[in-house]
CSV table of C-alpha atoms in Angstrom, one decimal:
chain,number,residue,atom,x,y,z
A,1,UNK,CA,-10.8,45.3,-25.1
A,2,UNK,CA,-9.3,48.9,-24.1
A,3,UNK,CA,-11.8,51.5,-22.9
A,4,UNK,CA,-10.7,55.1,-23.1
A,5,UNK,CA,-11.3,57.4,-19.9
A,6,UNK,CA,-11.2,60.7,-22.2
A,7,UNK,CA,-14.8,62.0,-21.1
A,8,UNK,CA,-14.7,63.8,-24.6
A,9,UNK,CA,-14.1,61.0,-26.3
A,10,UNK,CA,-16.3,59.6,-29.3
A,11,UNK,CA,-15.6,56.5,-29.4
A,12,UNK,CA,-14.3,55.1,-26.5
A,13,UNK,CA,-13.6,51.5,-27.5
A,14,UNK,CA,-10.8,50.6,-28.1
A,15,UNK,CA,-8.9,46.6,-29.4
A,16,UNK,CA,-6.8,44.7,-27.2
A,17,UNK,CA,-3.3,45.7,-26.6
A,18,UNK,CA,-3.7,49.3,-27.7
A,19,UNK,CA,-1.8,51.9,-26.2
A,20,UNK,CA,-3.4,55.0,-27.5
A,21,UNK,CA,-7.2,55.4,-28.2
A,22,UNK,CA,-7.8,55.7,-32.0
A,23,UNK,CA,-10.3,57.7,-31.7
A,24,UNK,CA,-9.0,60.9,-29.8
A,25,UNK,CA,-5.4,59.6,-29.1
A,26,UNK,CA,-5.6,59.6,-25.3
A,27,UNK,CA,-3.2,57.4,-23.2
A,28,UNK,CA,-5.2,54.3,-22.8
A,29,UNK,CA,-3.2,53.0,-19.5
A,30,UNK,CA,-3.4,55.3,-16.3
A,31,UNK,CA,0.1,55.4,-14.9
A,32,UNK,CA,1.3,53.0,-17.2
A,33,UNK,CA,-0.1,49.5,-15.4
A,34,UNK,CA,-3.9,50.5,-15.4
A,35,UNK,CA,-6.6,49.8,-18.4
A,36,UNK,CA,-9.8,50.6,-18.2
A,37,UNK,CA,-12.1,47.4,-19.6
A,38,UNK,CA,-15.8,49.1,-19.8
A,39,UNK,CA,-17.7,51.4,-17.5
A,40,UNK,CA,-19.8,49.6,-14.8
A,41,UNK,CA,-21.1,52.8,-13.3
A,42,UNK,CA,-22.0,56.6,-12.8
A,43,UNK,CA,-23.2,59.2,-10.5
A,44,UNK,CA,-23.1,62.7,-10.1
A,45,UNK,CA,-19.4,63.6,-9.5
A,46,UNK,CA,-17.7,60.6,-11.4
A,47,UNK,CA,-17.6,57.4,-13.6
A,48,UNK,CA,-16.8,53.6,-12.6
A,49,UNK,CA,-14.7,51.2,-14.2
A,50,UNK,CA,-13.3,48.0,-14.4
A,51,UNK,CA,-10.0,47.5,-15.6
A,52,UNK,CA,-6.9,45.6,-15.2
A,53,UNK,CA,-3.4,45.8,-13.2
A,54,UNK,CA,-1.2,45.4,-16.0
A,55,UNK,CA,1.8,45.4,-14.0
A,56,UNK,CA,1.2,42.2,-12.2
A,57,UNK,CA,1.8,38.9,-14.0
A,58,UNK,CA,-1.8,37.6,-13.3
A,59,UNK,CA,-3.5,41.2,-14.4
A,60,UNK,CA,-5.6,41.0,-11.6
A,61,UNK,CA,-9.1,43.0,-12.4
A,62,UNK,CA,-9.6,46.3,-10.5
A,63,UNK,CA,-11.4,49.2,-10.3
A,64,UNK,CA,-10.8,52.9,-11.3
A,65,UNK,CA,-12.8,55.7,-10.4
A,66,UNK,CA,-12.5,59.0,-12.5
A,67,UNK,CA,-13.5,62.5,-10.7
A,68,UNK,CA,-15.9,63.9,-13.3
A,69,UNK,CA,-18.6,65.8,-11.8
A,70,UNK,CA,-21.7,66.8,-14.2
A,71,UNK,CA,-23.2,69.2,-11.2
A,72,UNK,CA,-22.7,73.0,-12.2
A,73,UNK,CA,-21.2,75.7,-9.8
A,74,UNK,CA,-17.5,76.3,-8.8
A,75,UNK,CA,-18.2,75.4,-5.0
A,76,UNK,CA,-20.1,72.8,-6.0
A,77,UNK,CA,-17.2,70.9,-7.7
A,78,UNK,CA,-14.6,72.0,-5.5
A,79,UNK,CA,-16.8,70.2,-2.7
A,80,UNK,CA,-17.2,67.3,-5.2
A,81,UNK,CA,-13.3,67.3,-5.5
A,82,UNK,CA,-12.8,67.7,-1.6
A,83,UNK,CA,-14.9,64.1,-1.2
A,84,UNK,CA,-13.2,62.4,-3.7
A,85,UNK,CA,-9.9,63.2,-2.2
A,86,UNK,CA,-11.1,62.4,1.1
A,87,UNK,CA,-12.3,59.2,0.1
A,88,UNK,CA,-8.9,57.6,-0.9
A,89,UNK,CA,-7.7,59.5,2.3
A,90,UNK,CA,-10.5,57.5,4.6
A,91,UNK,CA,-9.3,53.7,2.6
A,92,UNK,CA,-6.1,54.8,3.3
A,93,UNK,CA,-6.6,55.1,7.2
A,94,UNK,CA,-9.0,52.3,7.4
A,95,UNK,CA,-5.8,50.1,6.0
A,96,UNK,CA,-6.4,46.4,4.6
A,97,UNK,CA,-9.7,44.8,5.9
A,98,UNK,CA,-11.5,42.2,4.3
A,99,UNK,CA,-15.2,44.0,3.9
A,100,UNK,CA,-13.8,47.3,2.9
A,101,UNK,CA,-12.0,47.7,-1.0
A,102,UNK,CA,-8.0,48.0,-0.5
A,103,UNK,CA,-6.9,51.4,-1.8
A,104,UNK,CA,-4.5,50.8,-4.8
A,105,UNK,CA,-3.8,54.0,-6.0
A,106,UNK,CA,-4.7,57.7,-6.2
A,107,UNK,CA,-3.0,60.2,-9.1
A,108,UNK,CA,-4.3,62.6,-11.4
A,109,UNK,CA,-3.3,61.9,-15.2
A,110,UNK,CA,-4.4,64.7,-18.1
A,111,UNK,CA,-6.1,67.0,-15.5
A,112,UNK,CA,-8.5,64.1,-13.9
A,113,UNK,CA,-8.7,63.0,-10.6
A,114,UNK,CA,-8.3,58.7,-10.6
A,115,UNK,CA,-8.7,56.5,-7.5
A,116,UNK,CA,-7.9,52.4,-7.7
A,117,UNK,CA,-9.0,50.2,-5.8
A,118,UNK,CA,-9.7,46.5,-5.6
A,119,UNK,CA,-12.2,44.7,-7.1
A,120,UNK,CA,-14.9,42.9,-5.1
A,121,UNK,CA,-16.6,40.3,-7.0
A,122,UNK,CA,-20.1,39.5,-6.2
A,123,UNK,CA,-23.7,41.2,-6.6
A,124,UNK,CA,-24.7,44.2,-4.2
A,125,UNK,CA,-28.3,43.3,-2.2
A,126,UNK,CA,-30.0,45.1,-4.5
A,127,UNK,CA,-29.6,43.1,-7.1
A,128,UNK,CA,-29.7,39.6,-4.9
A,129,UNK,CA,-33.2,40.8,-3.6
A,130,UNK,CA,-34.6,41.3,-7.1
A,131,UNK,CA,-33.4,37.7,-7.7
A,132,UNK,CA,-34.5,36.1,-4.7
A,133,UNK,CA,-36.9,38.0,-3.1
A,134,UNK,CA,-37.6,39.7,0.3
A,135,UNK,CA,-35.1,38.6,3.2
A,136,UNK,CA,-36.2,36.4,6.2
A,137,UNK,CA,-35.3,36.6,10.0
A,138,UNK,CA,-31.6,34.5,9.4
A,139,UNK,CA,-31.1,36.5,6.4
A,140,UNK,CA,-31.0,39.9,8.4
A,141,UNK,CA,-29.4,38.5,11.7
A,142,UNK,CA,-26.6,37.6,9.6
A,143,UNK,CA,-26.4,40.4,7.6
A,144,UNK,CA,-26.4,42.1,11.1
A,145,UNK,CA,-23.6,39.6,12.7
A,146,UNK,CA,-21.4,40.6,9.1
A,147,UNK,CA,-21.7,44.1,9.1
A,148,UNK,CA,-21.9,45.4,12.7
A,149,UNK,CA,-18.6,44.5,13.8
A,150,UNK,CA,-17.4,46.2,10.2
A,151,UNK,CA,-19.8,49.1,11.1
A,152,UNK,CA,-17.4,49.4,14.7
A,153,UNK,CA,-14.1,49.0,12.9
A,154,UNK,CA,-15.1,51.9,10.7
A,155,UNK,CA,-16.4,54.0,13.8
A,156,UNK,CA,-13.3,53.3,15.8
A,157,UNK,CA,-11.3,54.7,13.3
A,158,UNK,CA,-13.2,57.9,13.8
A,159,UNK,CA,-15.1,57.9,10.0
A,160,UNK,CA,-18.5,58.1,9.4
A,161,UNK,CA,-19.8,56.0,6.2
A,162,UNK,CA,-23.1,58.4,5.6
A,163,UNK,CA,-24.2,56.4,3.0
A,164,UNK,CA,-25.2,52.9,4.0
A,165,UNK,CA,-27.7,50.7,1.8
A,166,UNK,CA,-27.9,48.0,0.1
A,167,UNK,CA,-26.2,49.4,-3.2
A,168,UNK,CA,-23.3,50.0,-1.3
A,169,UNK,CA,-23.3,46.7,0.2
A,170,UNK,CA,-21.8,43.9,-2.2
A,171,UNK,CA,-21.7,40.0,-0.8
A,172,UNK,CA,-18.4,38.6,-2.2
A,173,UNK,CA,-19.0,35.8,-4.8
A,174,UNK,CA,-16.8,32.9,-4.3
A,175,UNK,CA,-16.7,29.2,-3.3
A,176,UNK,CA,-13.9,29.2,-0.8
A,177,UNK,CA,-11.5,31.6,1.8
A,178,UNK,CA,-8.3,33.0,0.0
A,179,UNK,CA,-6.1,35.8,1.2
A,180,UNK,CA,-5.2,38.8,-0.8
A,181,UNK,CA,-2.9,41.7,0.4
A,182,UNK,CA,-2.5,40.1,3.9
A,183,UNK,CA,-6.7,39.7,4.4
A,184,UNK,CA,-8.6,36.5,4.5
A,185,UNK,CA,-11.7,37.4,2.1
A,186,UNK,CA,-14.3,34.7,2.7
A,187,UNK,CA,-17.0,33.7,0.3
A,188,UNK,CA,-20.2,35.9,1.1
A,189,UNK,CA,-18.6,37.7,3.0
A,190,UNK,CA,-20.2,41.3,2.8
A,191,UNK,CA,-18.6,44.5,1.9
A,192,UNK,CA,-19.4,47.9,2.4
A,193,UNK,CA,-18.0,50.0,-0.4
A,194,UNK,CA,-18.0,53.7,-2.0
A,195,UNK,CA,-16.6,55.8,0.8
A,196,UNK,CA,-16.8,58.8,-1.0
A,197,UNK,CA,-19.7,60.4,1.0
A,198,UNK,CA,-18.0,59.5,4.1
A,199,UNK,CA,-16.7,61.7,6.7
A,200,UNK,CA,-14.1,62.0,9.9
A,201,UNK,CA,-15.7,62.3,12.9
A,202,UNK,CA,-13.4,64.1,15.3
A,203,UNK,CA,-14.4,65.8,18.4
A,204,UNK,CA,-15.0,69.3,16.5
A,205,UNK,CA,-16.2,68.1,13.3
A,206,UNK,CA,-19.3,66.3,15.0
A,207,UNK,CA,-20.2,68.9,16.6
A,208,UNK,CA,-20.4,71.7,13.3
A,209,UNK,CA,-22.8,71.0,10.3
A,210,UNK,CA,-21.2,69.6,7.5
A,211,UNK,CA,-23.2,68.9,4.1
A,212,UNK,CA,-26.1,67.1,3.8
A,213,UNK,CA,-25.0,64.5,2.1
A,214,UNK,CA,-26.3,60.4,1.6
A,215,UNK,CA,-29.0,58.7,-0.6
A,216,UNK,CA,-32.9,59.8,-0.7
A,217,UNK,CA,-34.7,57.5,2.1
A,218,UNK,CA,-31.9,56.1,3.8
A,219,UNK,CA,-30.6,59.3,5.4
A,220,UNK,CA,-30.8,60.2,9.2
A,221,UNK,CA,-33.3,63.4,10.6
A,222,UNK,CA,-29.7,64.4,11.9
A,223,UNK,CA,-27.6,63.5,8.4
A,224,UNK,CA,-30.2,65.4,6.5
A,225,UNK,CA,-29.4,68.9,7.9
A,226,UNK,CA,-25.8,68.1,7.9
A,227,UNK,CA,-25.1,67.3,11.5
A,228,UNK,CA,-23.8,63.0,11.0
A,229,UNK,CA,-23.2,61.5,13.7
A,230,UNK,CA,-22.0,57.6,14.9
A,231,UNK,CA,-25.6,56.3,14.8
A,232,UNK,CA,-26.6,58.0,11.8
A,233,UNK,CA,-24.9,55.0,10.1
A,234,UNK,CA,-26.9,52.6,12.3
A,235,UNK,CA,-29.8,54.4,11.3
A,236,UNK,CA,-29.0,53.7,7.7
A,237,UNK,CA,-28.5,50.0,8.2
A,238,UNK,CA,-31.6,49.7,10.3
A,239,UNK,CA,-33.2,50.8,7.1
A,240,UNK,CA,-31.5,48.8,5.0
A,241,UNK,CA,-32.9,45.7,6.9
A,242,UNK,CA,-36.5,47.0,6.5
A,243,UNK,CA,-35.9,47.4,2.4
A,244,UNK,CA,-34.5,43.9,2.9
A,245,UNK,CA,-37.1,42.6,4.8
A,246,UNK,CA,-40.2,43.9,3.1
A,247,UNK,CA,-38.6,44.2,-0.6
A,248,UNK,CA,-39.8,48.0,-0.7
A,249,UNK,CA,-38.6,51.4,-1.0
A,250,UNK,CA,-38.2,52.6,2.7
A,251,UNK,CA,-40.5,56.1,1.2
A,252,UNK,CA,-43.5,53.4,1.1
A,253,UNK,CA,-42.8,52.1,5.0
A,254,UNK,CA,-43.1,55.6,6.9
A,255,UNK,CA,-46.8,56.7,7.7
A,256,UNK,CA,-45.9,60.4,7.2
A,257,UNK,CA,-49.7,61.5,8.4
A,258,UNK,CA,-48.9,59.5,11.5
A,259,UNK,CA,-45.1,60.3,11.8
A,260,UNK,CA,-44.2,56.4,12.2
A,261,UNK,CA,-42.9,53.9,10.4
A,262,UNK,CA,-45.2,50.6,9.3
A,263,UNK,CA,-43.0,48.3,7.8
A,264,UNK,CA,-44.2,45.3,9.4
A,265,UNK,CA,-47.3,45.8,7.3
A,266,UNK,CA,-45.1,44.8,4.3
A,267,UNK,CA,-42.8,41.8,5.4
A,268,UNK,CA,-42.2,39.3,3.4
A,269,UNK,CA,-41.6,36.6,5.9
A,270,UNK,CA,-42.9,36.8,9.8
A,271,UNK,CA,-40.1,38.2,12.0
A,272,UNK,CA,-39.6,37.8,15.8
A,273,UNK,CA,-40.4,40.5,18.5
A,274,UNK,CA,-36.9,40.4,19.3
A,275,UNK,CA,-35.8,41.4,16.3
A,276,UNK,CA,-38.4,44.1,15.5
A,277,UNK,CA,-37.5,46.1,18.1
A,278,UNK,CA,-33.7,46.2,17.4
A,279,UNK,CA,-34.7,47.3,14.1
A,280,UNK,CA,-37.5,49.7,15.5
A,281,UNK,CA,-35.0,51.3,17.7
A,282,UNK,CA,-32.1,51.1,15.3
A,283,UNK,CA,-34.3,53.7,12.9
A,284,UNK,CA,-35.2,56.0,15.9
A,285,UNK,CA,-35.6,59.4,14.9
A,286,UNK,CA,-34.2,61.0,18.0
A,287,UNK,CA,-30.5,60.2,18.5
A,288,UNK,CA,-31.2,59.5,21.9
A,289,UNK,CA,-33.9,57.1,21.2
A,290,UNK,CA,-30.9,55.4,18.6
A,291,UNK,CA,-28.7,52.4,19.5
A,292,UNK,CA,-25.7,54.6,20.0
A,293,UNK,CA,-22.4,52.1,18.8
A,294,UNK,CA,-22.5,48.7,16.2
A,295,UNK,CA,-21.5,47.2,20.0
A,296,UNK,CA,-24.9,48.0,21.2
A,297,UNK,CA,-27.1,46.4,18.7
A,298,UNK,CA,-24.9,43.2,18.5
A,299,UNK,CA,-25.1,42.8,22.3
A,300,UNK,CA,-29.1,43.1,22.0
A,301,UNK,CA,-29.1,41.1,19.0
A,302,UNK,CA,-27.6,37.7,20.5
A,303,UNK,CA,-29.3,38.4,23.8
A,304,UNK,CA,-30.8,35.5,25.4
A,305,UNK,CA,-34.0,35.4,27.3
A,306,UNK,CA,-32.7,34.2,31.0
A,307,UNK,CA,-34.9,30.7,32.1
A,308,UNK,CA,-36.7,31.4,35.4
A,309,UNK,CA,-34.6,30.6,38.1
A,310,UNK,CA,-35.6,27.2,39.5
A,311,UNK,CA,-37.0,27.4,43.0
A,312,UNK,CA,-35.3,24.7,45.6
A,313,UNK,CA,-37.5,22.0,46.0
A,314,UNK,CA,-38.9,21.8,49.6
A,315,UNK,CA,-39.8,19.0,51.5
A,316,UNK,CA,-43.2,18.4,51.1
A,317,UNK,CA,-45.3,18.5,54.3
A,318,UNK,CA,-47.5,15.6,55.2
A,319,UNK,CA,-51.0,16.9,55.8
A,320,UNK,CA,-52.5,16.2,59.4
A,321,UNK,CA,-54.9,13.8,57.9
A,322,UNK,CA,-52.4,11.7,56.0
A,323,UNK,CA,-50.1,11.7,58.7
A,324,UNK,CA,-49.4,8.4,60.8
A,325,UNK,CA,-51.5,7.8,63.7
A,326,UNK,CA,-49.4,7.9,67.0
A,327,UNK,CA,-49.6,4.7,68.7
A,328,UNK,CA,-50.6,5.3,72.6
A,329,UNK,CA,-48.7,3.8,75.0
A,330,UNK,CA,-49.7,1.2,76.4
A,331,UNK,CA,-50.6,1.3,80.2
A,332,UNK,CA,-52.5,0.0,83.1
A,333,UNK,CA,-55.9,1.4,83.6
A,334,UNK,CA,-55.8,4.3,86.1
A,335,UNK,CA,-57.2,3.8,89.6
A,336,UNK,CA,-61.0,5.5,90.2
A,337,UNK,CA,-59.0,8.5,92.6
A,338,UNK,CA,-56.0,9.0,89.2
A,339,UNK,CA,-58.8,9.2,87.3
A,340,UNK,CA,-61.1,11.5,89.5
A,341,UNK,CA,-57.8,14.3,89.8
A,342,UNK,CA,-57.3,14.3,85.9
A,343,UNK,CA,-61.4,15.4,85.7
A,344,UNK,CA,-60.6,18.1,88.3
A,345,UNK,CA,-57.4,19.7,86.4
A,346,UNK,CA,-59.3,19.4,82.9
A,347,UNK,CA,-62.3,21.4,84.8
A,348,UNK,CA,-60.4,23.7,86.3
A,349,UNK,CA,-58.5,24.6,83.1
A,350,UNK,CA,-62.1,24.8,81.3
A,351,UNK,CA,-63.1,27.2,84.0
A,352,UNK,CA,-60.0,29.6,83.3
A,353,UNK,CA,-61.2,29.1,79.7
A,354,UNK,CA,-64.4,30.6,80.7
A,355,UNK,CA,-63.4,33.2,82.6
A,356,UNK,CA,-61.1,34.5,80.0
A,357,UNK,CA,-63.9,34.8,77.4
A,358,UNK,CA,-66.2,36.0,79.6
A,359,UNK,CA,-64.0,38.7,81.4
A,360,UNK,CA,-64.3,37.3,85.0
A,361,UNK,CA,-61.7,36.1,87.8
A,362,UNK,CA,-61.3,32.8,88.6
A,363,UNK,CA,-61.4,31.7,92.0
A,364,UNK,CA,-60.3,28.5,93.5
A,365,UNK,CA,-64.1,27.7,94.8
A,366,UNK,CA,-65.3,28.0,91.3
A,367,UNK,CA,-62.7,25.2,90.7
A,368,UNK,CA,-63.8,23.0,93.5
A,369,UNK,CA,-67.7,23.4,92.8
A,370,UNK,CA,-66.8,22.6,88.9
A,371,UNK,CA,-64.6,20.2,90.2
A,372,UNK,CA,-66.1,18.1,92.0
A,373,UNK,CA,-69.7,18.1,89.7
A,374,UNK,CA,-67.7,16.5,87.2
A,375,UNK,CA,-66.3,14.3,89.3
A,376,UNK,CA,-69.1,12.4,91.3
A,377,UNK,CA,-72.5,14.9,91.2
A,378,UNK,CA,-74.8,14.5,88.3
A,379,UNK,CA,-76.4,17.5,89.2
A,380,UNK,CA,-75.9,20.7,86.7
A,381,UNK,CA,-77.2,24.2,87.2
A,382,UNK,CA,-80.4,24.0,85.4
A,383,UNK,CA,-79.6,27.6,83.9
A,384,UNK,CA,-76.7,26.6,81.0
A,385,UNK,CA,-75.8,29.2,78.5
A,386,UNK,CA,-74.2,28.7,75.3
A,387,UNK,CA,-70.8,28.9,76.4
A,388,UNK,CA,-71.7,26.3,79.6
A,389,UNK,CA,-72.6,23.6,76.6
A,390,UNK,CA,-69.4,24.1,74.6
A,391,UNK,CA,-67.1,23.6,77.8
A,392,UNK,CA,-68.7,20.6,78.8
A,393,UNK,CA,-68.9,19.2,75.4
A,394,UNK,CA,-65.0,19.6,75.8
A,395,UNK,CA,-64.9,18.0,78.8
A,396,UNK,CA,-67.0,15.0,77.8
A,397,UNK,CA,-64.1,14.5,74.5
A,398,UNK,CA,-61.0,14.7,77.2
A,399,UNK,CA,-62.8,12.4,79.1
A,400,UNK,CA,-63.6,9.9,76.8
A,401,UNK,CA,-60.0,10.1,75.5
A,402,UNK,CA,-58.4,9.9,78.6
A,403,UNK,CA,-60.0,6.5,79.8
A,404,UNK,CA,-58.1,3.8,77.6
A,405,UNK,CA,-61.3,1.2,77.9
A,406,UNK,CA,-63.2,3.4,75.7
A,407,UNK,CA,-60.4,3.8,73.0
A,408,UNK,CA,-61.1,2.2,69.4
A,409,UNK,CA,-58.8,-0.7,68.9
């Protein structure tokens, strides 16, 4: 079938193989290769189509896109006509990658504006999640690991999408890798498509506001006043993962009476801290709160949590109690005199002991008196204090352990 792009026309359909519509007589091939096969989509400044490259032997399918703006107002359209312009500009630039449609032509035929470009062949996210439900945690990380280095490919290039969700976000049906125009298109791969709100971000432009342009719910604080920046995209995706995640609008996951955003009160499958706050600070209302680059929020989103580093094993120390008793040397026993002279230095150093608690020089008679009561009197002062009873308590122990005829064994 042959679809005529006249937008006047009353009867667009055309048979097979026509070259003129019969309804209105319009042209029905756009640059002679290009036939329009039915519409597959509208908004407010144009119509969507899918058609056919007649001027390749395999007619591979393609798409056309027609400038036709239904908004009223000559500024208005001419903006209108400024983005549509710019958008085969921006798929110029970004040349041939796999997750962005290759730009195929632009013209204007009978006083309309006409962009082609290829065909990507597959179902956007919205229409996978109303067959298969809300995403899980691998779901969105590899979403996230497809997207974000596409997301700094586009940024590099200096262009800003401004209008990132899952509409515009088609996964590429297909059961194996093939290369097309010099780029390896993978099966489910995704692609990000419709350019047409997208904007270049030099170092003036960022800085002036521009139109507020982008889709209801998925636009940035800063997007909405006109003032897009780098992470306004990344705002938009973050978003995108929580209409993923919880299979909602993202107008049913912000609090407004609180100011905050409760979309883990609507997930369809538990999610990991991790990932929560990559998401939570990818949808930061203040830029500077915002993951600033795609680079950022991949480098946080394969971060692994560090294991403790191991501490080096010590030796472990033998308490005193499980240690191996010392095995005295054997000796003679000491004569009566050895033994008397090691009594004598043990009370002498007791009675520097003393002294030292009790704050009062030592004097070498002290010694001999202490001496030599230990030694051979039996006679004690009859007066002891405290301290007196200690010391010779100490005594008695070295002298029991210093005669080897008492020893144990």
């Amino acid at each position: 079938m042959s679809y005529c792009l006249n937008p006047t026309c009353p009867n667009p359909k055309n048979r097979e193989g026509t070259k003129f519509c019969i309804a209105c007589g319009s042209k029905l091939l756009l640059k002679e290769r290009y036939r329009g096969i039915k519409p597959i989509g509208q908004g407010g400044f144009g119509k969507t189509f899918l058609a056919v490259d007649e001027d390749k032997p395999s007619k591979p399918p393609c798409v056309i896109k027609q400038f036709f703006p239904q908004a009223q107002g000559t500024n208005t359209v001419q903006k209108a006509a400024e983005l549509f312009t710019l958008e085969a500009v921006r798929l110029d630039e970004l040349g041939k990658h796999p997750q962005i449609p290759e730009l195929l032509a632009y013209f204007c035929q009978d006083s309309q504006q006409y962009l082609v470009q290829e065909f990507i062949d597959g179902q956007n996210l919205v229409q996978e999640l109303a067959s298969r439900g809300g995403f899980n945690e691998a779901q969105i990380r590899a979403l996230l690991d497809d997207l974000l280095p596409l997301l700094q490919f586009v940024h590099q290039h200096h262009v800003i999408h401004r209008d990132i969700k899952p509409e515009n976000i088609i996964r590429r049906r297909g059961s194996r890798s093939s290369v097309v125009g010099g780029a390896t298109q993978v099966a489910g791969q995704l692609v990000l498509v419709d350019f047409g709100a997208s904007k270049a971000a030099t170092g003036t432009s960022l800085g002036k506001t521009g139109t507020a342009i982008g889709s209801f719910g998925y636009v940035s604080p800063e997007q909405s006043i006109g003032r897009a920046v780098f992470a306004s995209d990344i705002y938009s995706l973050g978003i995108t993962c929580i209409h993923l995640l919880t299979d909602r609008h993202p107008c049913d996951l912000f609090d407004v009476r609180e100011g905050v955003w409760i979309w883990r009160n609507f997930l369809s499958h538990p999610i990991s801290d991790q990932l929560g706050r990559i998401i939570d600070k990818m949808i930061a209302g203040a830029i500077n709160r915002r993951y600033q680059s795609a680079t950022e929020v991949s480098k946080d989103l394969h971060l692994q949590t560090t294991p403790p580093t191991a501490l080096r094993q010590q030796k472990p120390v033998t308490p005193l109690r499980q240690r191996k008793p010392v095995t005295p040397v054997k000796s003679t026993v000491p004569s009566k005199p050895a033994v008397g002279g090691l009594n004598k230095r043990i009370a002498q150093e007791l009675e520097e002991l003393k002294s030292e608690i009790m704050g009062n020089p030592t004097t070498k008679s002290t010694h001999q008196t202490l001496g030599s009561q230990v030694a051979g009197s039996s006679s004690l002062p009859k007066t002891k204090t405290k301290l007196d009873r200690e010391l010779e308590e100490i005594q008695s122990e070295f002298l029991d352990s210093s005669n080897p005829q008492q020893n144990p064994g």
